Coordinates of C-alpha atoms and ligand atoms in Angstrom, one line a residue:
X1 CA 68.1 59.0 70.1
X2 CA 65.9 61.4 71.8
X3 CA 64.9 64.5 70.5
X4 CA 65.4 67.5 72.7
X5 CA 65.2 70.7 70.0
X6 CA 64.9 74.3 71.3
X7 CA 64.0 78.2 70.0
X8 CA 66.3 80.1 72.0
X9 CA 64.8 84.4 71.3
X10 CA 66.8 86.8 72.8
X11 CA 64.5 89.5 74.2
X12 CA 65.8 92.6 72.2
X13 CA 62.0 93.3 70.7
X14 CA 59.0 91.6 68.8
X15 CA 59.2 87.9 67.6
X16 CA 60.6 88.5 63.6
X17 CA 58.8 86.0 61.4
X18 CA 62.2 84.9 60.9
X19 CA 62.1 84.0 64.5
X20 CA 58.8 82.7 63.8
X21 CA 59.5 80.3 60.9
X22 CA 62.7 78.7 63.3
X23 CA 60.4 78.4 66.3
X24 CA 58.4 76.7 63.9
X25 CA 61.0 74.3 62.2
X26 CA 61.9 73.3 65.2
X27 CA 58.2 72.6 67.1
X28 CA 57.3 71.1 63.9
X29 CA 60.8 68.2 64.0
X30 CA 59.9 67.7 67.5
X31 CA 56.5 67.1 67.1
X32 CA 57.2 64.7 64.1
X33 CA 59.7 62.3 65.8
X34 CA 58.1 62.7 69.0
X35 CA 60.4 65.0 70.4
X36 CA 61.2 67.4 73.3
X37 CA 60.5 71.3 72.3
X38 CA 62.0 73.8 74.6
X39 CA 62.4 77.7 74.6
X40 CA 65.5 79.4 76.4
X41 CA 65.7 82.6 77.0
X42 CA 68.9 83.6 76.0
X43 CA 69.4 87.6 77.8
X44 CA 73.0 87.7 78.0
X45 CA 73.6 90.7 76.7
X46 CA 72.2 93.0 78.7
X47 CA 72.8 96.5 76.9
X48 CA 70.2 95.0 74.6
X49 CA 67.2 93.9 77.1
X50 CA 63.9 95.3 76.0
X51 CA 61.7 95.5 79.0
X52 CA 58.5 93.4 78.2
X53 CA 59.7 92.1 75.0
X54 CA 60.6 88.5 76.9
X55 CA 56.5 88.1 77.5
X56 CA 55.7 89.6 74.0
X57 CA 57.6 87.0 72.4
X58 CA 55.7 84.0 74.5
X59 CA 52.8 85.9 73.3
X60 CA 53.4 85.8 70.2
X61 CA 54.4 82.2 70.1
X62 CA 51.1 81.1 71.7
X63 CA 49.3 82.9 69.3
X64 CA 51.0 81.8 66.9
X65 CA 49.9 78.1 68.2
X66 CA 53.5 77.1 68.7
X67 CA 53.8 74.7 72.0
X68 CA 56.8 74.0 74.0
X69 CA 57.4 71.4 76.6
X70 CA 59.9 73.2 79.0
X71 CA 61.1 76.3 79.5
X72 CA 60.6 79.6 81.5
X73 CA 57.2 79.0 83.3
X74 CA 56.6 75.2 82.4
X75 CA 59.3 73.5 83.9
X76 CA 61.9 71.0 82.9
X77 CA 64.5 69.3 84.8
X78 CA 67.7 71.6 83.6
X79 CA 67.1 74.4 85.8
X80 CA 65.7 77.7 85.1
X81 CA 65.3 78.4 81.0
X82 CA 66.9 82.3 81.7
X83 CA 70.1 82.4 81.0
X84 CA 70.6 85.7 83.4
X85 CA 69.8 82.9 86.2
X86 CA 72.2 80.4 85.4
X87 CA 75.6 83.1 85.1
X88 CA 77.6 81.2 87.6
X89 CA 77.4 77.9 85.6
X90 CA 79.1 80.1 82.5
X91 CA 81.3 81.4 84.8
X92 CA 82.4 77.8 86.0
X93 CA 82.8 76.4 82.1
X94 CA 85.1 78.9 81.9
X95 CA 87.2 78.1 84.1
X96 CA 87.2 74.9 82.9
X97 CA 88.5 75.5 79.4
X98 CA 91.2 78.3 81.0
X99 CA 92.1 75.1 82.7
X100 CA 92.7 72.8 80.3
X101 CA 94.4 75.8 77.8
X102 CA 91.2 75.9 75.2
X103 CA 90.8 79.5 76.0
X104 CA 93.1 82.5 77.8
X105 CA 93.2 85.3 79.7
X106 CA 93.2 88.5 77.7
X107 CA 93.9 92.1 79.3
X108 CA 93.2 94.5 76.5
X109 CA 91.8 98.0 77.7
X110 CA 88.7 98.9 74.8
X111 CA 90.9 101.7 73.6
X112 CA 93.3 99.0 72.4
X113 CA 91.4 96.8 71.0
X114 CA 90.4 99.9 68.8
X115 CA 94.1 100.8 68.4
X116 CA 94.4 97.3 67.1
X117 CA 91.4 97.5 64.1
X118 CA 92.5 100.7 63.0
X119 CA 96.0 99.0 62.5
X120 CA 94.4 96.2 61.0
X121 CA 92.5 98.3 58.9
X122 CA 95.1 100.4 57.6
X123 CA 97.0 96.9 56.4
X124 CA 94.1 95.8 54.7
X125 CA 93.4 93.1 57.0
X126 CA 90.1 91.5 58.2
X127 CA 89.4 92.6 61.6
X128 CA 90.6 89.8 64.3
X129 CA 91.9 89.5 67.8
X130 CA 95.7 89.2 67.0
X131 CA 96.9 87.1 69.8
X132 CA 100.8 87.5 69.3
X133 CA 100.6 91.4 70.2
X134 CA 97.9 92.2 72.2
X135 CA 98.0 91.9 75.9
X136 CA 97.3 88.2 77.0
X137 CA 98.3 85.5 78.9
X138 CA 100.8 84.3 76.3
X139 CA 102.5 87.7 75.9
X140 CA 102.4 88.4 79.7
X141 CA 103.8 85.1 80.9
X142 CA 102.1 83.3 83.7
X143 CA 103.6 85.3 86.1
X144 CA 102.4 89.0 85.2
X145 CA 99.0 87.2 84.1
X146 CA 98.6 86.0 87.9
X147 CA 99.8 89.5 89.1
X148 CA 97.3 90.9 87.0
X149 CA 94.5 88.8 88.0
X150 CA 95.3 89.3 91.4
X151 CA 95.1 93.2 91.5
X152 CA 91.6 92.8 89.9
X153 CA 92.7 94.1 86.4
X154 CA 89.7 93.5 84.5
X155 CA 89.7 90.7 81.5
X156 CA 88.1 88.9 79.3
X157 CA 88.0 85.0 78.5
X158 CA 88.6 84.5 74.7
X159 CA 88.6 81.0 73.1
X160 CA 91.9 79.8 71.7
X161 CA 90.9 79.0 67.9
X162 CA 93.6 76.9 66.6
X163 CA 95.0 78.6 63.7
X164 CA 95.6 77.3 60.3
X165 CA 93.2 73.8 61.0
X166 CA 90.2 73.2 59.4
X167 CA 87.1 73.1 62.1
X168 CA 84.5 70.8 59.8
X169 CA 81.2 69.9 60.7
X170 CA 78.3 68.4 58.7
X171 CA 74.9 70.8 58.6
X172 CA 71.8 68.5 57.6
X173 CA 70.5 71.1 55.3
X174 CA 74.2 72.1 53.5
X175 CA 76.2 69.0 54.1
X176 CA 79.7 69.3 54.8
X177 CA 80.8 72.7 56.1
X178 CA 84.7 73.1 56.4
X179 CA 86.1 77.0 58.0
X180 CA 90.3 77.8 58.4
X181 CA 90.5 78.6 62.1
X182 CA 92.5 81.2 60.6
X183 CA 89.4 83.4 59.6
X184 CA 87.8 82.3 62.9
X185 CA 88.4 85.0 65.5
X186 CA 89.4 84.4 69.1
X187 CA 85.9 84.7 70.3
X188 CA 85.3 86.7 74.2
X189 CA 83.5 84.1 76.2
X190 CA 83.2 85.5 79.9
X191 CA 83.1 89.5 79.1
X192 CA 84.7 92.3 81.8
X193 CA 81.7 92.5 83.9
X194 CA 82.1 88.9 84.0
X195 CA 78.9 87.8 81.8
X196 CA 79.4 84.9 79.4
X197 CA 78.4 85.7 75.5
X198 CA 76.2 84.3 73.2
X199 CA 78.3 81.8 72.3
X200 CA 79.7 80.4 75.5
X201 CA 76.3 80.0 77.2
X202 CA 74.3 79.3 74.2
X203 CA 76.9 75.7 74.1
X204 CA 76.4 75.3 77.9
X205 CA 72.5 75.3 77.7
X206 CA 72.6 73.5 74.7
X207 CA 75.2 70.4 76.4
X208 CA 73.3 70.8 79.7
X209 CA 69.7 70.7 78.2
X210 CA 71.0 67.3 76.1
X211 CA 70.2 69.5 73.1
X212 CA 70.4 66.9 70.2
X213 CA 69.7 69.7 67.0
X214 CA 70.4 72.8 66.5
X215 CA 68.2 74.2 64.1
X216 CA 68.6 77.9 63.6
X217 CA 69.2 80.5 61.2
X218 CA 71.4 80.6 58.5
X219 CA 72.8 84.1 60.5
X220 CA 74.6 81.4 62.8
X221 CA 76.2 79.4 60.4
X222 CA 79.5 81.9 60.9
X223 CA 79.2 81.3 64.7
X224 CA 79.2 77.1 64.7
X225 CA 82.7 76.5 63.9
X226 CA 83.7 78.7 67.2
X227 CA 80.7 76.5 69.2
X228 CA 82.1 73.5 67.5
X229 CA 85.4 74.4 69.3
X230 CA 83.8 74.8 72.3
X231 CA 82.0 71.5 71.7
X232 CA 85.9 69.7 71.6
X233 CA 87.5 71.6 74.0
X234 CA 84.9 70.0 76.6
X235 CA 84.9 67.3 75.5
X236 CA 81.3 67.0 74.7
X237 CA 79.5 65.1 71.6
X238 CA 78.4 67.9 69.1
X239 CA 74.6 68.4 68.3
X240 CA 73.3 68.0 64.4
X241 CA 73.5 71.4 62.8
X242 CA 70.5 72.6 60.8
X243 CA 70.6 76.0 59.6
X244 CA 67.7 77.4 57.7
X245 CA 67.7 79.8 54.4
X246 CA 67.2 83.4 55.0
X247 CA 64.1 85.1 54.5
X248 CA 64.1 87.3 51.4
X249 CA 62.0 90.2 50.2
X250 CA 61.1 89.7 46.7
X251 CA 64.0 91.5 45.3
X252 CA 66.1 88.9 46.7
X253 CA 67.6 91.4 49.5
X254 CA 67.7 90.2 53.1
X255 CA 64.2 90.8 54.5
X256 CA 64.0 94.0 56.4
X257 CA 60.8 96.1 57.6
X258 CA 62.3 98.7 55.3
X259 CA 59.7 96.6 52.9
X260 CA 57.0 96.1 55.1
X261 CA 56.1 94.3 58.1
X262 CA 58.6 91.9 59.5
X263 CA 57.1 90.7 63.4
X264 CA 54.4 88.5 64.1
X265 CA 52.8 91.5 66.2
X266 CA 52.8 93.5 62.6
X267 CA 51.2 90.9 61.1
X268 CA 48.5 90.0 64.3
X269 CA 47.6 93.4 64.3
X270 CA 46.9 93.9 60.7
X271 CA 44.4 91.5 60.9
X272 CA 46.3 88.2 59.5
X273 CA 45.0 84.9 61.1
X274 CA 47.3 82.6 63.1
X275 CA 47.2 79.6 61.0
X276 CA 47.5 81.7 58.0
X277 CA 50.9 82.8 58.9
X278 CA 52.3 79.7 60.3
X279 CA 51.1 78.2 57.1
X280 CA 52.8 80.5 55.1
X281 CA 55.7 80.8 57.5
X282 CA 55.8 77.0 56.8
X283 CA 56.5 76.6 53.7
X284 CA 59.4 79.5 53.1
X285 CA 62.3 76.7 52.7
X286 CA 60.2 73.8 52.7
X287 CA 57.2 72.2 50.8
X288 CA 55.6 68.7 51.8
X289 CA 54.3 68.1 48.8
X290 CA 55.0 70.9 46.1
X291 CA 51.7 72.2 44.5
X292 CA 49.4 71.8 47.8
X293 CA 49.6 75.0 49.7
X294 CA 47.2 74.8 52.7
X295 CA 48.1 72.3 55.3
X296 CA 46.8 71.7 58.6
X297 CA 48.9 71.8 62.0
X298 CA 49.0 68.2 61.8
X299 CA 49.1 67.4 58.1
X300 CA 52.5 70.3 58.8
X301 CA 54.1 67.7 61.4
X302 CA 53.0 65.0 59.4
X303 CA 55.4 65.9 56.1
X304 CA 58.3 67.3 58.4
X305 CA 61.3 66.2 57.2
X306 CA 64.2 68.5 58.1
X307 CA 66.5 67.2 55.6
X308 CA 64.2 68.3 52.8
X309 CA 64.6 72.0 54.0
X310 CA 66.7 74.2 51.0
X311 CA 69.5 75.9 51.3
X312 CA 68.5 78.9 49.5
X313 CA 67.0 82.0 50.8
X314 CA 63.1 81.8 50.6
X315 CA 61.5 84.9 49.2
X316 CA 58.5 86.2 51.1
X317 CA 55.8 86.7 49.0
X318 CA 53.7 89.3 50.6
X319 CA 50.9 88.8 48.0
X320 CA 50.7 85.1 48.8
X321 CA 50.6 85.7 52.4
X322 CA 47.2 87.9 51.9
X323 CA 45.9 85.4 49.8
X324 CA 46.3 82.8 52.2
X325 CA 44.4 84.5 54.9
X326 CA 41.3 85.0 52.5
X327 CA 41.6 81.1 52.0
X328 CA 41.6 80.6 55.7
X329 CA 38.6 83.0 56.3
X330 CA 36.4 81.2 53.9
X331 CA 37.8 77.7 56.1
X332 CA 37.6 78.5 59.6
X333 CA 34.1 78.3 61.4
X334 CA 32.1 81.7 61.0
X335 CA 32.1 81.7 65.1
X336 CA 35.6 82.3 65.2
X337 CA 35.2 84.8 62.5
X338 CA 32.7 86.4 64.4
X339 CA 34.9 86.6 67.9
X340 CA 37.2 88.9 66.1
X341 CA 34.6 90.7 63.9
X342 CA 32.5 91.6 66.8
X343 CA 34.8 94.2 68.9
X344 CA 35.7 95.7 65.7
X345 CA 31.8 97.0 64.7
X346 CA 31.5 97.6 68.5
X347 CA 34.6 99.8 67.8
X348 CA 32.5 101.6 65.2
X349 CA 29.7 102.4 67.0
X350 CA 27.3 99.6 65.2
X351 CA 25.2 98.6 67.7
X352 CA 22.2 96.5 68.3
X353 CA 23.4 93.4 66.1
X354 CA 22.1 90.0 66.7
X355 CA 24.7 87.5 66.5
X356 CA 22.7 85.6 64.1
X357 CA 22.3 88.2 61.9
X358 CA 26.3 89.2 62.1
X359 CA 27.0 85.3 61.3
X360 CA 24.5 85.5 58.5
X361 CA 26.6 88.6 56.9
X362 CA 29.6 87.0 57.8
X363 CA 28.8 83.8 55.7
X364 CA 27.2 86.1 53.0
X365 CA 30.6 88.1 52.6
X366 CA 33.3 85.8 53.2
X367 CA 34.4 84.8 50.2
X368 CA 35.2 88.3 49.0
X369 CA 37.2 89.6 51.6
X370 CA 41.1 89.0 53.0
X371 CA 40.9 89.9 56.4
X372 CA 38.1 90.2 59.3
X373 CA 38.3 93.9 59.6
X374 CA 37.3 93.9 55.8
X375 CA 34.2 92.6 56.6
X376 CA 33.6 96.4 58.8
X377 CA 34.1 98.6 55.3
X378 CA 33.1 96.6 52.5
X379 CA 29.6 95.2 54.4
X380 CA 29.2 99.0 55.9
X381 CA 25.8 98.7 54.3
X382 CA 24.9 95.6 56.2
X383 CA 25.4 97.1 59.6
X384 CA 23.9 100.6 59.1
X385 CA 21.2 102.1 56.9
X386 CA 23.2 103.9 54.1
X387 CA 23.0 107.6 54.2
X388 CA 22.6 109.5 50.9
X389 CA 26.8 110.3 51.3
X390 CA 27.2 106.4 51.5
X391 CA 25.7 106.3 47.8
X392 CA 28.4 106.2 45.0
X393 CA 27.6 108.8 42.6
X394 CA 29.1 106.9 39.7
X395 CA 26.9 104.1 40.4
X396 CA 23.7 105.9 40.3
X397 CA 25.1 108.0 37.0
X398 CA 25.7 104.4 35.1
X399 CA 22.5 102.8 36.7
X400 CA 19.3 105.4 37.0
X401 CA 18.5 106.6 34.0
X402 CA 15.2 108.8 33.6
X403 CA 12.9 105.9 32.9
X404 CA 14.4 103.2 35.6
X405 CA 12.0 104.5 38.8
X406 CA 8.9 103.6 36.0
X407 CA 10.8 100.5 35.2
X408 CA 11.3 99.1 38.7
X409 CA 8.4 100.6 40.7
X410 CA 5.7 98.1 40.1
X411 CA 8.8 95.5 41.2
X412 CA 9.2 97.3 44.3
X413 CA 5.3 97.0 45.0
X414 CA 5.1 93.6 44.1
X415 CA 8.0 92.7 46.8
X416 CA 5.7 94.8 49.2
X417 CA 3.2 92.1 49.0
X418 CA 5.7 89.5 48.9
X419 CA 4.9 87.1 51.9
X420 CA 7.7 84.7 51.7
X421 CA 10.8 86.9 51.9
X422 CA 13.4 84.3 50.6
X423 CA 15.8 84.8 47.8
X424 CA 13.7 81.9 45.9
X425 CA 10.6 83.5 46.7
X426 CA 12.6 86.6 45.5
X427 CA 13.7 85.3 42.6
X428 CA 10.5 83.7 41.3
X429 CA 8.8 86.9 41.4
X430 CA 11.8 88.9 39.3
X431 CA 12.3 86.6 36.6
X432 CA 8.1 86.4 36.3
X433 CA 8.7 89.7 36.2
X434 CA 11.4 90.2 33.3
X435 CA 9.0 88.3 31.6
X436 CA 6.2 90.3 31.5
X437 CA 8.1 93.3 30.6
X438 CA 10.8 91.6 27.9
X439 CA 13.6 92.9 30.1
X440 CA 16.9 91.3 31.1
X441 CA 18.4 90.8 34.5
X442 CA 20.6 93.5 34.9
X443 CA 18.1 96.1 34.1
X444 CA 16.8 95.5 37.6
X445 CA 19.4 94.0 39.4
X446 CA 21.8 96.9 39.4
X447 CA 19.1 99.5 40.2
X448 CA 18.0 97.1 43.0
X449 CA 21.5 96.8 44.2
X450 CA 22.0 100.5 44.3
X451 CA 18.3 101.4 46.0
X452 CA 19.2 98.4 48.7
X453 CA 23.1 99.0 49.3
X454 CA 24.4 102.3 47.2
X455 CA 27.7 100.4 46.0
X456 CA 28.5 98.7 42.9
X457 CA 29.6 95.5 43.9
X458 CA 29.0 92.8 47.1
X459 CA 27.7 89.1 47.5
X460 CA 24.3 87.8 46.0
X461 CA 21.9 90.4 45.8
X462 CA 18.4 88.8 46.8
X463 CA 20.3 86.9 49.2
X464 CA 21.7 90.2 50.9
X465 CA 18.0 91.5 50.7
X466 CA 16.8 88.3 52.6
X467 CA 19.4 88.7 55.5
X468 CA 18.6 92.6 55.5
X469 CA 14.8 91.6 55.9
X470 CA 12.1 93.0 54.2
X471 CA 11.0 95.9 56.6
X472 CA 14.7 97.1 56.2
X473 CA 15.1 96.5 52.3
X474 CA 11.5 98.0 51.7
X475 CA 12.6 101.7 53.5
X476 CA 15.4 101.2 51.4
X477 CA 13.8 101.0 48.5
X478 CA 11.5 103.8 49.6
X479 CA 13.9 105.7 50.5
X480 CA 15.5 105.9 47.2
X481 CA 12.4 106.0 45.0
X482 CA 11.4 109.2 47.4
X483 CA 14.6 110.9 46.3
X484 CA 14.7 110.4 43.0
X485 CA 11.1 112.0 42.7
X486 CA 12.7 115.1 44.2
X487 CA 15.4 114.9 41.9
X488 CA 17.6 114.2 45.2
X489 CA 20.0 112.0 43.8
Ligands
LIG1 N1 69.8 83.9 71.0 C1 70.0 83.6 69.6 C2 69.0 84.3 68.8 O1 68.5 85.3 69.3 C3 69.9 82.1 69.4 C4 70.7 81.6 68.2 C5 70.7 80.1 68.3 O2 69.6 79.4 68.1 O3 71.7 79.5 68.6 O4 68.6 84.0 67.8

C-alpha cells in the first residue's frame, strides 16, 4: 500500500505541542515506511481565522525540523492544500449524498435549534438534532422542501446517521471501536452560508488526497464514526484510524497553558532547542526502546512503529523537558551554540568578543547550564569585568577572612611572573605552593574564585582564569587585593 499520511492545522493560533507531537507521529510513520507526508490547511471555519497564524504554524513546523512532501507552497498533484480554495468540490459531495438520501435538507432558523436544546434540556436529554420534529426534508415533504429551496430559504446539509446501528471501526492504537448512531448526532455538513464543516471536507481531502492513515488526536475519536458514515455513504474505502493519547499536565488534567506553556512558539522563545522538544515531544505515548531517552531524527524514524503508540494520556513532564535541553546543549556543536548565544550578549551591550574566545566560554560553561540564554547571567563575569555590585557579599563574608590577602598575596605574585599561562602551568605552581605553606586547596581556591569572578560557584577555576587571560585575571586580582587594603569590601 502506499503511504500518504497528513497534519491537517487549522489556523486559529500557534502550533500547540499537541499539534506538534501529531505532526510528528505522522512525519515520523511516513518517513519510516517510506511514505508520503502532507500538510492541509484546513480553514473552514472562518469565524475562527487568525490572520498570520497559517505562516506561524509552517514556521513553527520547519523549526521544529518537521518536513512535508506536499501541501500549500510545495505542490502535489490534488490541487491546492487550502481548503477555502477547494469550496465548490464540498459543495458538489454534497450534493452527492443529498442525492443518494445519506444526508437531507434541514430548514431550522438558529432560534429553533435553541428552542430545541432548551427543550432537550429540560427532559434531561443529551443535546441532538431531533429529526422527527424539526423542520426538514422529511417533515416538509418533497414538495414544500423544493418550494423552499426554490425561494432561497436558507439550509443546512446534515448527514442522516442511521439510528439505533452500531457504526464500528478498528483504531490501530485502541482496537475495535463500536458507537450507537443513536448518540451520534445528525452532523451539518454544507452550513447556511454554504461552507462545508470540518467534517465533510476533512473526508473529501482525505478520499481525494488517497489518504491511507489518519493519525490524529484522541479529540477526534468522537468525530470518526460520523466520517466513517460519510466514508459508506460514498462509497469509498475507509483510511486506518490512529488516534493518539492526550497530553496531560502532571496532575493528570488535560494539558492547558493554565500550567504553563503549551505552543511551540512558547517554548522556541524561552530558549528550548528544536531537537530537544521534538525529542521530548516524541516520546509522550511512545518509547523505542524504554530506558534510552535521547534519540536522533533518524534513530526516531528508525523505531517508529505506530501500533506501539498507548492509549493512555501521556503526562508532560515539564522537568524532563528542561532536562533534555541541558543534554542537548552539552551534544550539539558549540557553533550552533554560539549562533544563538551571540545576538543575545549583543542584546546586552557586551561588545568586543572574539568568537574564539565566546566558543571557549561556551565549552567551559556548558555542562552547567539548560538553555543558551543561561550562558548570558551565569557567565556574566566572562563577558565583562565584575564591578564591585557584581560581588556576592556572602561570598566574600565566608571566604576573606583577615589573614587571607597575607595568605594569597605572594600566590598572586608568583602568577605575575608566571610565563606559561595554562591551567597546568597554573596548577603546578598552586599545589607547589600549598606545599610550601601546609595549606589545602580550598584555602586558595575560593579566595581565587572570588578575586577572579565574585560568585560562589562556575566551571574549573584555573581553566576560567586561562580563557580570561592573564592581563584580565591579574587586574582582577589587583583589583580586589587594592580593595581589601582599603577595607572596600
Ligand atoms: N483541522 C483539524 C485540526 O485542527 C484536523 C483534525 C484531523 O486531523 O482530522 O486538528
Amino acid at each position: 500500500m502506499n503511504v500518504r499520511v497528513r497534519f491537517a492545522p487549522s489556523p486559529t493560533g500557534y502550533l500547540h505541542v499537541g499539534g506538534l507531537r501529531t505532526a510528528l507521529y505522522n512525519y515520523l510513520f511516513a518517513r519510516s515506511v517510506g511514505g508520503v507526508m502532507i500538510i492541509r490547511i484546513e480553514d473552514t471555519d472562518r469565524s475562527r481565522l487568525v490572520p498570520g497564524a497559517q505562516e506561524s504554524l509552517i514556521e513553527s513546523l520547519n523549526w521544529s525540523g518537521i518536513e512535508f512532501d506536499e501541501g500549500p507552497g510545495i505542490g502535489g498533484d490534488y490541487g491546492p492544500y487550502v481548503q477555502s480554495q477547494r469550496f465548490d468540490l464540498y459543495k458538489k459531495y454534497a450534493n452527492i449524498l443529498i442525492g443518494n438520501d445519506s444526508a437531507y435538507y434541514a430548514f431550522d432558523t438558529p432560534r429553533e435549534i435553541e428552542a430545541m436544546r432548551e427543550r432537550q434540556k429540560k427532559a434531561g436529554l443529551a443535546p441532538k438534532y431531533d429529526r422527527s420534529t424539526m423542520k426538514n426534508q422529511y417533515t416538509l415533504g418533497k414538495e414544500k422542501t423544493k418550494q423552499l429551496l426554490d425561494s432561497a430559504q436558507k439550509y443546512v446539509i446534515r448527514l442522516k446517521v442511521p439510528f439505533s446501528e452500531d457504526i464500528k471501526f478498528k483504531d490501530v492504537i485502541r482496537g475495535d471501536v463500536s458507537v450507537n448512531g443513536r448518540d451520534v448526532d445528525d452532523q451539518v455538513l454544507l452550513k447556511s452560508d454554504g461552507f462545508p464543516t470540518y467534517h465533510l471536507a476533512n473526508v473529501v481531502d482525505d478520499h481525494a488526497m488517497e489518504i491511507s492513515h489518519v493519525i490524529r488526536g484522541e479529540e477526534w475519536l468522537p468525530s470518526t464514526p460520523k466520517h466513517v458514515l460519510l466514508y459508506k455513504a460514498f462509497g469509498w474505502e475507509q483510511p486506518a484510524w490512529a488516534h493518539l493519547p492526550l497530553l496531560l499536565n502532571n496532575n493528570k488534567s488535560k494539558l492547558s497553558k493554565r500550567h504553563g506553556d503549551v505552543s511551540v512558539e512558547d517554548f522556541k522563545e524561552k530558549g528550548y532547542l528544536p531537537h530537544a522538544l521534538t525529542n521530548f515531544v516524541a516520546l509522550l505515548g511512545w518509547n523505542p526502546s524504554g530506558d534510552q531517552e535521547i534519540y536522533s531524527m533518524e534513530e526516531l524514524i528508525a523505531g517508529f512503529k505506530l501500533e506501539k503508540v498507548n492509549k493512555g494520556g501521556a503526562i508532560f513532564d515539564r522537568p524532563k523537558l528542561e532536562w533534555m535541553n541541558s543534554m542537548y546543549l552539552r551534544k550539539i556543536p558549540v557553533t550552533e551554540i554560539y549562533k544563538g548565544l551571540a545576538p543575545l550578549l549583543d542584546g546586552k551591550g557586551y561588545s568586543n568578543l572574539e568568537q574564539n574566545y565566546v566558543l571557549s566560554v561556551i565549552n567551559l560553561l556548558k555542562e552547567r547550564i539548560n538553555f543558551t540564554h543561561d550562558f548570558v547571567e551565569f557567565g556574566s563575569y566572562m563577558w565583562q569585568r565584575p564591578d564591585e555590585n557584581d560581588f556576592d557579599e556572602k561570598y566574600i563574608k565566608k571566604q576573606w577572612k583577615e589573614n587571607t590577602a597575607e595568605l594569597i598575596t605572594p600566590l598572586i605574585e608568583r602568577f605575575r611572573l608566571l610565563g606559561d599561562w595554562t591551567k597546568d602551568a597554573m596548577h603546578l605552581l598552586v599545589v607547589e605552593y600549598l606545599e610550601e605553606k601546609g595549606l589545602k586547596f580550598g584555602a586558595v581556591m575560593h579566595p581565587l574564585r572570588l578575586m577572579a569572578t565574585g560568585k560562589p560557584v562556575g566551571a574549573d577555576l584555573l581553566t576560567t582564569l586561562q580563557i580570561l587571560g592573564k592581563d584580565e585575571s591579574m587586574v582582577r586580582f589587583d583589583n580586589f587585593l587594592t580593595r581589601s587594603k582599603n577595607g572596600k569590601l
